[in-house]
PDB file of C-alpha atoms in Angstrom:
ATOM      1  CA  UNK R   5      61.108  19.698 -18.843  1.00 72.00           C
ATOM      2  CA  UNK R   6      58.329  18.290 -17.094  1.00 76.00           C
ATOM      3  CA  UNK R   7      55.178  16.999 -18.397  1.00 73.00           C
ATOM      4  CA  UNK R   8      52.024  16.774 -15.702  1.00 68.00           C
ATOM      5  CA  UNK R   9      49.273  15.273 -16.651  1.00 63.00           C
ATOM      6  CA  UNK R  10      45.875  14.931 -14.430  1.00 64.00           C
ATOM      7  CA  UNK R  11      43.299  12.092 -14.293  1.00 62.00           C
ATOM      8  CA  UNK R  12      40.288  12.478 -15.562  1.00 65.00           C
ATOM      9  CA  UNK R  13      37.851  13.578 -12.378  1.00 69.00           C
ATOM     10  CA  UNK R  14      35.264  10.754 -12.014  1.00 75.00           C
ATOM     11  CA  UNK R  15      32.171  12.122 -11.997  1.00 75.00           C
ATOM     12  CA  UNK R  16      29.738  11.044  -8.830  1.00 84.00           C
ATOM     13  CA  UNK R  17      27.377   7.728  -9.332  1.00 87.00           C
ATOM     14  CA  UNK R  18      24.181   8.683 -10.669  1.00 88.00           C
ATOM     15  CA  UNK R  19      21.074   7.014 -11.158  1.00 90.00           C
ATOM     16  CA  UNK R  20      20.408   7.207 -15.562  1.00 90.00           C
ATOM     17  CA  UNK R  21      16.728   5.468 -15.555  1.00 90.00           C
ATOM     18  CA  UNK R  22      14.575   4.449 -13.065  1.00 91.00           C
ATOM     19  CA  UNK R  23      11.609   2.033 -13.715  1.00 91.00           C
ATOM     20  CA  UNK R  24       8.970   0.787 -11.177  1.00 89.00           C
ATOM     21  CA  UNK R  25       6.934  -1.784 -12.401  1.00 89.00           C
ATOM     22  CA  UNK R  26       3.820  -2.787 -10.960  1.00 89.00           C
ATOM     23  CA  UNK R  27       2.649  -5.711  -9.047  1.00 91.00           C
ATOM     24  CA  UNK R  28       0.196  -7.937 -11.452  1.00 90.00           C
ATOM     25  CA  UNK R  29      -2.377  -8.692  -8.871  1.00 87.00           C
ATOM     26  CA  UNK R  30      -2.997  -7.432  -5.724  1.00 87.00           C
ATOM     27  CA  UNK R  31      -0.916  -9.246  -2.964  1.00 88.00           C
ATOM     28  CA  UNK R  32       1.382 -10.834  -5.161  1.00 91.00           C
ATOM     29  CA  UNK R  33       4.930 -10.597  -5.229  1.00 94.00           C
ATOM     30  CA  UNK R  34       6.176 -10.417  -8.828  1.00 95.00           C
ATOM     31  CA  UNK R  35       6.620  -6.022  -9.173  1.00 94.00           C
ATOM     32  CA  UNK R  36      10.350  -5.146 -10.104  1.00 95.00           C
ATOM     33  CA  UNK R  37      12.815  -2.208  -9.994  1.00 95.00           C
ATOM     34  CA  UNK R  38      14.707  -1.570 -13.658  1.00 96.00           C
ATOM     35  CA  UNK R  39      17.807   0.920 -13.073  1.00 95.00           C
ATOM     36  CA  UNK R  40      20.294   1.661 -14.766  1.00 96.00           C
ATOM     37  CA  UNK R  41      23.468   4.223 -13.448  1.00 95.00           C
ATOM     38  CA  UNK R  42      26.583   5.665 -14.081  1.00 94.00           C
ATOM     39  CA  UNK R  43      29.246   7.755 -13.131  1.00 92.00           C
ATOM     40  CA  UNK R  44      31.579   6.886 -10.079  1.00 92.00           C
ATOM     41  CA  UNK R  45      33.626   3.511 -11.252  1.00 93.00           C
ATOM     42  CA  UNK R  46      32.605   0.467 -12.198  1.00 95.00           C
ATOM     43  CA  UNK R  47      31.052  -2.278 -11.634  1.00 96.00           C
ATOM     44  CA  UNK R  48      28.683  -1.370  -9.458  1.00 96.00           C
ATOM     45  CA  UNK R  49      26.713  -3.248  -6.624  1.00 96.00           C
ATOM     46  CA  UNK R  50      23.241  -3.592  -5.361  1.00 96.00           C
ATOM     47  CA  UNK R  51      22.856  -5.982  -2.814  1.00 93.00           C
ATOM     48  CA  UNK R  52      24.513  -9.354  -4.025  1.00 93.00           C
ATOM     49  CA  UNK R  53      24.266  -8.413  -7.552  1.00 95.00           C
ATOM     50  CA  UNK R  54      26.744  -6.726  -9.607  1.00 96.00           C
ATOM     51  CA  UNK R  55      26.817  -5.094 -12.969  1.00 96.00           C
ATOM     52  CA  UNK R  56      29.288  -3.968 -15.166  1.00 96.00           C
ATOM     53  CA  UNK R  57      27.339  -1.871 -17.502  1.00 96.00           C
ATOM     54  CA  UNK R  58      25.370  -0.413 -14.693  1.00 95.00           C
ATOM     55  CA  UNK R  59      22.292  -2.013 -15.542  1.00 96.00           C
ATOM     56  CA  UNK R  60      20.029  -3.916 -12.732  1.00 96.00           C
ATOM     57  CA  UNK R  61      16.529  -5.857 -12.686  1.00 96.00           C
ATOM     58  CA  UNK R  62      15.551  -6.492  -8.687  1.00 96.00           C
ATOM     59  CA  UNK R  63      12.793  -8.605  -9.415  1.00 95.00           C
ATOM     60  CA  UNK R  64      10.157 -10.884  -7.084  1.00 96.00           C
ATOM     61  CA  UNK R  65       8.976  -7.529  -5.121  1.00 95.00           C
ATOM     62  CA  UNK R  66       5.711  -7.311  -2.853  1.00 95.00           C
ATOM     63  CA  UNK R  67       4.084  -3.707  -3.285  1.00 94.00           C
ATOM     64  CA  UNK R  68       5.418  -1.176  -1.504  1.00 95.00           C
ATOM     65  CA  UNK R  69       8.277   1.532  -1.033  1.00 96.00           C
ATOM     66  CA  UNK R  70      11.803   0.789  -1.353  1.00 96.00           C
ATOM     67  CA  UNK R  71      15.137   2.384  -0.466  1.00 96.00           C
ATOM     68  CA  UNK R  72      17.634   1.252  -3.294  1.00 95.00           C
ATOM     69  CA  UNK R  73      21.195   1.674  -1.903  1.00 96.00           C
ATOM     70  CA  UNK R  74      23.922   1.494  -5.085  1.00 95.00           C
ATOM     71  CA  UNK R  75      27.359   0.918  -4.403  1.00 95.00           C
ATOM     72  CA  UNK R  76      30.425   1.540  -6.912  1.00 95.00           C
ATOM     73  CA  UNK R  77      34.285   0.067  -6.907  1.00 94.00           C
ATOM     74  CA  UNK R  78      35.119   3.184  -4.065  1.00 93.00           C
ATOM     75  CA  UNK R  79      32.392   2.123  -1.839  1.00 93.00           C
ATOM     76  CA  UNK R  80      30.932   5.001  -2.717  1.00 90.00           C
ATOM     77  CA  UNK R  81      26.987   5.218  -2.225  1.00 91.00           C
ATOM     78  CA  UNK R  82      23.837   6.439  -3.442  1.00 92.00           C
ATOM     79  CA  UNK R  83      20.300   6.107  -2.613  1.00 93.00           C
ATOM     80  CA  UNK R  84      17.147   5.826  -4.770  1.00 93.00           C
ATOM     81  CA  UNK R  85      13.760   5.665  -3.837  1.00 94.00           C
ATOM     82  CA  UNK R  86      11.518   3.644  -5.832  1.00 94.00           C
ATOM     83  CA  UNK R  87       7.665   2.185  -4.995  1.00 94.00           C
ATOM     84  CA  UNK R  88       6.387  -0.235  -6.892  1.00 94.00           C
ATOM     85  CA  UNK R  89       2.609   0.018  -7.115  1.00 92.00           C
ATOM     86  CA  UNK R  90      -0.191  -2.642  -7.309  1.00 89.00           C
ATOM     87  CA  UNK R  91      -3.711  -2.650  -8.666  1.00 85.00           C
ATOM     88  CA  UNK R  92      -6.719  -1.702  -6.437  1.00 84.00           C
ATOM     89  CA  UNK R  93      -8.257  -4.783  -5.003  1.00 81.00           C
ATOM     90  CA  UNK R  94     -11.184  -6.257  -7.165  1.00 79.00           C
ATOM     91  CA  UNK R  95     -14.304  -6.818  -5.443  1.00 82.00           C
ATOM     92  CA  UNK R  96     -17.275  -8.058  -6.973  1.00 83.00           C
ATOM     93  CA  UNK R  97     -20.924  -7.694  -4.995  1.00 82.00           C
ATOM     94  CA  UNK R  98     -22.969 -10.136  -5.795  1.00 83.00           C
ATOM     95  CA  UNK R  99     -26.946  -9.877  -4.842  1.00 81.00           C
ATOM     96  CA  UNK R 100     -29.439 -12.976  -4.975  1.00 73.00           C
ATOM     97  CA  UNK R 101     -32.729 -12.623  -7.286  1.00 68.00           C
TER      98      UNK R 101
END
């Protein structure tokens, strides 16, 4: 008698939460990305940083729109698009009595 037995299929990397947040004053460069995924097999990899749990923090970010490009054990990829926002430029008028 035989006994076959399959693996488990491992399900495709997926992005969990996404969080953009914002830029604290216009033209600075302190917005973030907070992402957390799943699926494929760990760890995964964004850049040069790697997670186990599948949790990241890309911090230091100018405003703008960003291409997130994960990366699990396989190689295998996925792509998130995130924009962190920043708050309207203040501008204050001031007129001479």
């Amino acid at each position: 008698m035989y006994v076959v037995t399959t693996a488990p299929a491992i399900l495709p990397v997926s992005v969990d939460r996404l969080q953009q947040n914002f830029v604290r004053c216009n033209g600075q460069s302190n917005g973030a990305i907070d992402l957390t995924v799943s699926g494929g097999v760990p760890p995964y990899r964004i850049g040069d940083q790697t997670s186990e749990d599948g949790e990241f923090l890309i911090q230091n970010l100018a405003a703008g729109d960003y291409t997130v490009l994960i990366m699990d054990a396989r190689d295998s990829p996925i792509s998130v698009f995130a924009s962190v926002p920043e708050p309207t430029l203040l501008r204050i008028l001031l007129n001479a009595l």
